[in-house]
């Protein structure tokens, strides 16, 4: 029970702190780029609506009304920031729970607490698994940029994450030549298969803006995973001290 309490407390504290920090970082990195892309997206929608109006005004108005009723989104400003912060905090707590599970197994097997720099390495591993590997095939997309069907992208993303985590596990924990070769093959396999892509992509969002967004998302994710690994390990080592003793 004490270990379970340590896992929960550590995850909530670390996830809350990291979620707030990442939200602040996003306000200067990804959020301005998203707002710029939404301007291009809305301009394209207005152009499409204007061209479709002479053909079927009544049907178009009804469809636009239905679309507006379904596509709810938080208002810009404080409401949008609060929803973003909530999502970041929940994401941080979820991944912190996953990390604490590994830390608990690690400290239970060795009898020693997990250090913060060891937690940092676990965080960087999470960055490689959940950001770098899937991002090579499916880079982050701005609003207004067409993408392949959602279901096929989700399947490939999950496949890339599972294959990369299994491959890294074979390389790091097995420490043998056959295991290392199998790990490399697993890591490369999703990329050899290829991520789902559209044959033709037409968008008025500048490619330079998309490139800046990919860089901003990657750097923000690096901050997220580095802080999450370090803070989660430090918090778990603190709360799990009686168990270790």
PDB file of N, CA and C in Angstrom, residues 15-32 77-90 220 223-224 227:
ATOM      1  N   UNK A  15       3.194  15.314 -12.521  1.00  0.00           N
ATOM      2  CA  UNK A  15       2.352  15.616 -13.675  1.00  0.00           C
ATOM      3  C   UNK A  15       1.766  17.003 -13.615  1.00  0.00           C
ATOM      4  N   UNK A  16       1.373  17.449 -12.421  1.00  0.00           N
ATOM      5  CA  UNK A  16       0.802  18.784 -12.267  1.00  0.00           C
ATOM      6  C   UNK A  16       1.849  19.857 -12.570  1.00  0.00           C
ATOM      7  N   UNK A  17       3.034  19.707 -12.003  1.00  0.00           N
ATOM      8  CA  UNK A  17       4.088  20.711 -12.214  1.00  0.00           C
ATOM      9  C   UNK A  17       4.510  20.756 -13.679  1.00  0.00           C
ATOM     10  N   UNK A  18       4.769  19.589 -14.254  1.00  0.00           N
ATOM     11  CA  UNK A  18       5.220  19.541 -15.652  1.00  0.00           C
ATOM     12  C   UNK A  18       4.122  20.046 -16.589  1.00  0.00           C
ATOM     13  N   UNK A  19       2.857  19.708 -16.306  1.00  0.00           N
ATOM     14  CA  UNK A  19       1.765  20.186 -17.146  1.00  0.00           C
ATOM     15  C   UNK A  19       1.678  21.699 -17.175  1.00  0.00           C
ATOM     16  N   UNK A  20       1.845  22.337 -16.020  1.00  0.00           N
ATOM     17  CA  UNK A  20       1.815  23.803 -15.979  1.00  0.00           C
ATOM     18  C   UNK A  20       3.004  24.411 -16.708  1.00  0.00           C
ATOM     19  N   UNK A  21       4.185  23.828 -16.525  1.00  0.00           N
ATOM     20  CA  UNK A  21       5.377  24.367 -17.192  1.00  0.00           C
ATOM     21  C   UNK A  21       5.252  24.232 -18.704  1.00  0.00           C
ATOM     22  N   UNK A  22       4.809  23.091 -19.172  1.00  0.00           N
ATOM     23  CA  UNK A  22       4.669  22.878 -20.613  1.00  0.00           C
ATOM     24  C   UNK A  22       3.604  23.801 -21.197  1.00  0.00           C
ATOM     25  N   UNK A  23       2.537  24.042 -20.448  1.00  0.00           N
ATOM     26  CA  UNK A  23       1.513  24.976 -20.925  1.00  0.00           C
ATOM     27  C   UNK A  23       2.100  26.370 -21.118  1.00  0.00           C
ATOM     28  N   UNK A  24       2.945  26.798 -20.174  1.00  0.00           N
ATOM     29  CA  UNK A  24       3.598  28.103 -20.316  1.00  0.00           C
ATOM     30  C   UNK A  24       4.532  28.117 -21.522  1.00  0.00           C
ATOM     31  N   UNK A  25       5.264  27.036 -21.736  1.00  0.00           N
ATOM     32  CA  UNK A  25       6.167  26.959 -22.891  1.00  0.00           C
ATOM     33  C   UNK A  25       5.375  27.006 -24.193  1.00  0.00           C
ATOM     34  N   UNK A  26       4.235  26.351 -24.232  1.00  0.00           N
ATOM     35  CA  UNK A  26       3.427  26.326 -25.453  1.00  0.00           C
ATOM     36  C   UNK A  26       2.907  27.706 -25.833  1.00  0.00           C
ATOM     37  N   UNK A  27       2.682  28.561 -24.848  1.00  0.00           N
ATOM     38  CA  UNK A  27       2.169  29.898 -25.145  1.00  0.00           C
ATOM     39  C   UNK A  27       3.160  30.713 -25.980  1.00  0.00           C
ATOM     40  N   UNK A  28       4.434  30.358 -25.901  1.00  0.00           N
ATOM     41  CA  UNK A  28       5.452  31.071 -26.672  1.00  0.00           C
ATOM     42  C   UNK A  28       5.946  30.275 -27.880  1.00  0.00           C
ATOM     43  N   UNK A  29       5.587  28.985 -27.931  1.00  0.00           N
ATOM     44  CA  UNK A  29       6.088  28.150 -29.025  1.00  0.00           C
ATOM     45  C   UNK A  29       5.019  27.719 -29.990  1.00  0.00           C
ATOM     46  N   UNK A  30       4.204  26.757 -29.601  1.00  0.00           N
ATOM     47  CA  UNK A  30       3.250  26.160 -30.534  1.00  0.00           C
ATOM     48  C   UNK A  30       1.972  26.977 -30.703  1.00  0.00           C
ATOM     49  N   UNK A  31       1.477  27.618 -29.646  1.00  0.00           N
ATOM     50  CA  UNK A  31       0.199  28.320 -29.719  1.00  0.00           C
ATOM     51  C   UNK A  31       0.202  29.438 -30.758  1.00  0.00           C
ATOM     52  N   UNK A  32       1.214  30.326 -30.805  1.00  0.00           N
ATOM     53  CA  UNK A  32       1.207  31.362 -31.849  1.00  0.00           C
ATOM     54  C   UNK A  32       1.190  30.778 -33.257  1.00  0.00           C
ATOM     55  N   UNK A  77      -8.169  32.630 -25.712  1.00  0.00           N
ATOM     56  CA  UNK A  77      -7.879  33.363 -24.483  1.00  0.00           C
ATOM     57  C   UNK A  77      -7.782  32.441 -23.286  1.00  0.00           C
ATOM     58  N   UNK A  78      -8.345  32.882 -22.175  1.00  0.00           N
ATOM     59  CA  UNK A  78      -8.203  32.146 -20.921  1.00  0.00           C
ATOM     60  C   UNK A  78      -8.857  30.763 -20.990  1.00  0.00           C
ATOM     61  N   UNK A  79     -10.046  30.661 -21.597  1.00  0.00           N
ATOM     62  CA  UNK A  79     -10.736  29.368 -21.649  1.00  0.00           C
ATOM     63  C   UNK A  79      -9.903  28.341 -22.402  1.00  0.00           C
ATOM     64  N   UNK A  80      -9.356  28.736 -23.524  1.00  0.00           N
ATOM     65  CA  UNK A  80      -8.540  27.810 -24.308  1.00  0.00           C
ATOM     66  C   UNK A  80      -7.280  27.425 -23.547  1.00  0.00           C
ATOM     67  N   UNK A  81      -6.674  28.371 -22.863  1.00  0.00           N
ATOM     68  CA  UNK A  81      -5.462  28.084 -22.094  1.00  0.00           C
ATOM     69  C   UNK A  81      -5.756  27.117 -20.951  1.00  0.00           C
ATOM     70  N   UNK A  82      -6.899  27.294 -20.287  1.00  0.00           N
ATOM     71  CA  UNK A  82      -7.250  26.410 -19.175  1.00  0.00           C
ATOM     72  C   UNK A  82      -7.493  24.982 -19.661  1.00  0.00           C
ATOM     73  N   UNK A  83      -8.166  24.843 -20.787  1.00  0.00           N
ATOM     74  CA  UNK A  83      -8.383  23.501 -21.336  1.00  0.00           C
ATOM     75  C   UNK A  83      -7.050  22.866 -21.732  1.00  0.00           C
ATOM     76  N   UNK A  84      -6.158  23.661 -22.314  1.00  0.00           N
ATOM     77  CA  UNK A  84      -4.842  23.147 -22.684  1.00  0.00           C
ATOM     78  C   UNK A  84      -4.061  22.711 -21.453  1.00  0.00           C
ATOM     79  N   UNK A  85      -4.104  23.538 -20.406  1.00  0.00           N
ATOM     80  CA  UNK A  85      -3.402  23.187 -19.171  1.00  0.00           C
ATOM     81  C   UNK A  85      -3.974  21.911 -18.565  1.00  0.00           C
ATOM     82  N   UNK A  86      -5.294  21.781 -18.553  1.00  0.00           N
ATOM     83  CA  UNK A  86      -5.899  20.568 -18.031  1.00  0.00           C
ATOM     84  C   UNK A  86      -5.481  19.326 -18.795  1.00  0.00           C
ATOM     85  N   UNK A  87      -5.455  19.442 -20.120  1.00  0.00           N
ATOM     86  CA  UNK A  87      -5.029  18.297 -20.941  1.00  0.00           C
ATOM     87  C   UNK A  87      -3.563  17.958 -20.689  1.00  0.00           C
ATOM     88  N   UNK A  88      -2.725  18.985 -20.566  1.00  0.00           N
ATOM     89  CA  UNK A  88      -1.300  18.735 -20.308  1.00  0.00           C
ATOM     90  C   UNK A  88      -1.078  18.096 -18.942  1.00  0.00           C
ATOM     91  N   UNK A  89      -1.820  18.544 -17.946  1.00  0.00           N
ATOM     92  CA  UNK A  89      -1.670  17.982 -16.594  1.00  0.00           C
ATOM     93  C   UNK A  89      -2.108  16.521 -16.575  1.00  0.00           C
ATOM     94  N   UNK A  90      -3.240  16.222 -17.201  1.00  0.00           N
ATOM     95  CA  UNK A  90      -3.712  14.835 -17.246  1.00  0.00           C
ATOM     96  C   UNK A  90      -2.734  13.947 -18.014  1.00  0.00           C
ATOM     97  N   UNK A 220       9.197  21.248 -27.427  1.00  0.00           N
ATOM     98  CA  UNK A 220       8.281  21.239 -26.279  1.00  0.00           C
ATOM     99  C   UNK A 220       8.163  19.843 -25.690  1.00  0.00           C
ATOM    100  N   UNK A 223      11.209  19.101 -23.602  1.00  0.00           N
ATOM    101  CA  UNK A 223      11.088  19.714 -22.278  1.00  0.00           C
ATOM    102  C   UNK A 223      10.146  18.888 -21.395  1.00  0.00           C
ATOM    103  N   UNK A 224       9.019  18.477 -21.971  1.00  0.00           N
ATOM    104  CA  UNK A 224       8.039  17.702 -21.224  1.00  0.00           C
ATOM    105  C   UNK A 224       8.648  16.420 -20.672  1.00  0.00           C
ATOM    106  N   UNK A 227      11.675  16.970 -18.057  1.00  0.00           N
ATOM    107  CA  UNK A 227      11.194  17.366 -16.734  1.00  0.00           C
ATOM    108  C   UNK A 227      10.400  16.251 -16.076  1.00  0.00           C
TER     109      UNK A 227
END
